[in-house]
Amino acid sequence: MRSLRTKLTVTMLCVIFSVILVITLLSAFFIRATASRKSDQLLLMLCENGQYSLNYYFDSVQSSVNDITSFVENDLQGLGDEQLEEHMRNAQEYFDFVVSHTNGALTYYYRIDPSVSSKVKGFWYTNLDGMGFSEHEVTDITLYDVNDTSKLVWFTVPKFEGKSIWLSPYVTDNLDIKVISYDAPIYYMGQFIGVVGIEIDYSAMAKEVDSIRFYDNGYAFLSDAEGTLFYHPYIDVANLTSDAKKQMPYNNKAESSSVRYVYDGILKEAVWLPLSNGMYLNITVPLNETQGEWRGLIVNISICAVIALVASGIFLVFSLGLITKPLEALTEAAEKVDKGNFDVNISYNKDDEIGRLTKSFKKLSGNMKAHITALNEQAFIDSLTHVRNKGAFLLAIEELQEQINNGSIDPNFALGEFDCDGLKRINDEYGHDKGDIYLQRACHAISDVFKRSPVYRVGGDEFFIILKNEDFHNLEFLLGRLDIVIDNINATAESPWEQVSLSKGFAIYDPAEDNIVQKMMQRADMLMYENKRERKMCREN
């Protein structure tokens, strides 16, 4: 047996015969014992899929309300009727944009507490026919006691809790439709102003849960964080009295995520997983339905073992020659890695020993590349502000210049330069440690606004950013946003070094003029100093 192919054929035939024989003999013994574990795994996989689907459904609503809450609290400029009316128009426009990207929204609203304004009530939009949202007459809050959390729950409960909250199913005012909602209180300078919220159709959520089925009589239901039913396909939870809302027959907060229990005289098995909104998705199935297939599996395994033994012997004789090809590819890839080229492309991805070896090799080379990249990143991070440093900026400029030279540059980009005004005065009067704080706060303001663009600290008080894609197209909006962020920081700053003062200049790439990146940098620098002079003149005037 001199050839590798012959050695492999004989060896693998012996191994396959032995393995299949052992597996066949042991299967009959182990399959029944493992049936329960496999059932748990299937239940858990189904629960994970349902968890993903429902989290996407709930997260869409929750994210939208959180975005709207942030917007309206930032937009609110005062509590006068004219200011509130203007604020309502802005809020409704933003609501309309956000809700159009929200899954399952039935209604949305922004209601003002009558104690804040008797004239401005807010708005309520509904989409009952699926044809789009239209304005609906709002509920008269003055008819209710806003401190009674058993009435007008979408308003009173968020006000009482003082935080965003998912509400249990209820019948919405005026529409007589069963819904659940996510609501958030709105505050202005610490004062409760009103509530924003989105209601989703209870029946739509029920369909999502009802679509989760397992075997013949398995089903899914929801419970809240306190272990009481939130939705059940066979129990009308919304119409149960408080005395009838019994605790579930098991505890969602147990260490294990599966349990066996008896319900209505039937032994059942259940698994559960937490949802992003604090609820739990539960899947339950009668135990006798999960353990009825083990005998048939043993017969099928025995038949498959014989077929596999015969087929594998025939297949090995003709296919082992193909093993040398992926081995050669692995050898070539290893030589590339040895020379420092970690971008290897090995197409062999079958589920066998060589395939697993290939995957492990690719993972190893990827980890090595990531490790080296991480080391490079550490070398290019500014230790004070934790953004990229001048070395990283020079590499980025070199890359842009190379793209300009070879014609592959995307023309939609710009360079922005920032200079922290008054750093020398902070250092001289208060010390360099306060100057460091001043730089960190300025850098944080820039990074917070230009979230999708790399920020570089290229000097003591000088920063650059490279704007592409969405940040580039929204440059004017982001500059206005930066002014608002700086104003907010300065309004709450207690010390000079906690304030932020930035001069800025932006140069947009012009293919006809900017054959070198330095021209853009010079133009941005010129505009920045022009902005600095204008700001200085404004302060003097």
PDB file of C-alpha atoms in Angstrom, residues 6 16 20 45 57 74 85 108 124 156 168 190 224 249 314 342 355 367 374 378-379 420 469-470 487 491:
ATOM      1  CA  THR A   6      -4.952   3.087  -1.338  1.00  0.00           C
ATOM      2  CA  ILE A  16     -16.503   3.469   8.421  1.00  0.00           C
ATOM      3  CA  ILE A  20     -21.417   2.355  11.440  1.00  0.00           C
ATOM      4  CA  MET A  45     -35.148  26.275  18.303  1.00  0.00           C
ATOM      5  CA  TYR A  57     -42.098  43.207  15.893  1.00  0.00           C
ATOM      6  CA  ASN A  74     -35.350  68.249  22.088  1.00  0.00           C
ATOM      7  CA  GLU A  85     -48.764  74.506  18.425  1.00  0.00           C
ATOM      8  CA  TYR A 108     -50.075  56.903  17.215  1.00  0.00           C
ATOM      9  CA  TRP A 124     -54.241  61.120  17.460  1.00  0.00           C
ATOM     10  CA  THR A 156     -52.095  57.713  33.371  1.00  0.00           C
ATOM     11  CA  SER A 168     -51.221  45.063  29.011  1.00  0.00           C
ATOM     12  CA  GLY A 190     -38.329  68.309  34.733  1.00  0.00           C
ATOM     13  CA  ASP A 224     -45.288  39.107  31.423  1.00  0.00           C
ATOM     14  CA  PRO A 249     -48.174  26.547  36.476  1.00  0.00           C
ATOM     15  CA  ILE A 314     -18.260   2.443  -3.722  1.00  0.00           C
ATOM     16  CA  PHE A 342      -3.851  36.716   5.040  1.00  0.00           C
ATOM     17  CA  GLY A 355     -13.855  20.936   5.007  1.00  0.00           C
ATOM     18  CA  ASN A 367      -8.070  35.714  13.612  1.00  0.00           C
ATOM     19  CA  ALA A 374      -6.224  45.401  16.162  1.00  0.00           C
ATOM     20  CA  GLN A 378      -4.045  50.617  18.803  1.00  0.00           C
ATOM     21  CA  ALA A 379      -1.112  52.340  17.157  1.00  0.00           C
ATOM     22  CA  CYS A 420     -11.088  74.160  19.616  1.00  0.00           C
ATOM     23  CA  ASN A 469     -22.372  58.366   2.257  1.00  0.00           C
ATOM     24  CA  GLU A 470     -25.213  59.431   4.566  1.00  0.00           C
ATOM     25  CA  ASP A 487     -25.600  75.024  22.735  1.00  0.00           C
ATOM     26  CA  ALA A 491     -26.194  75.718  28.641  1.00  0.00           C
TER      27      ALA A 491
END
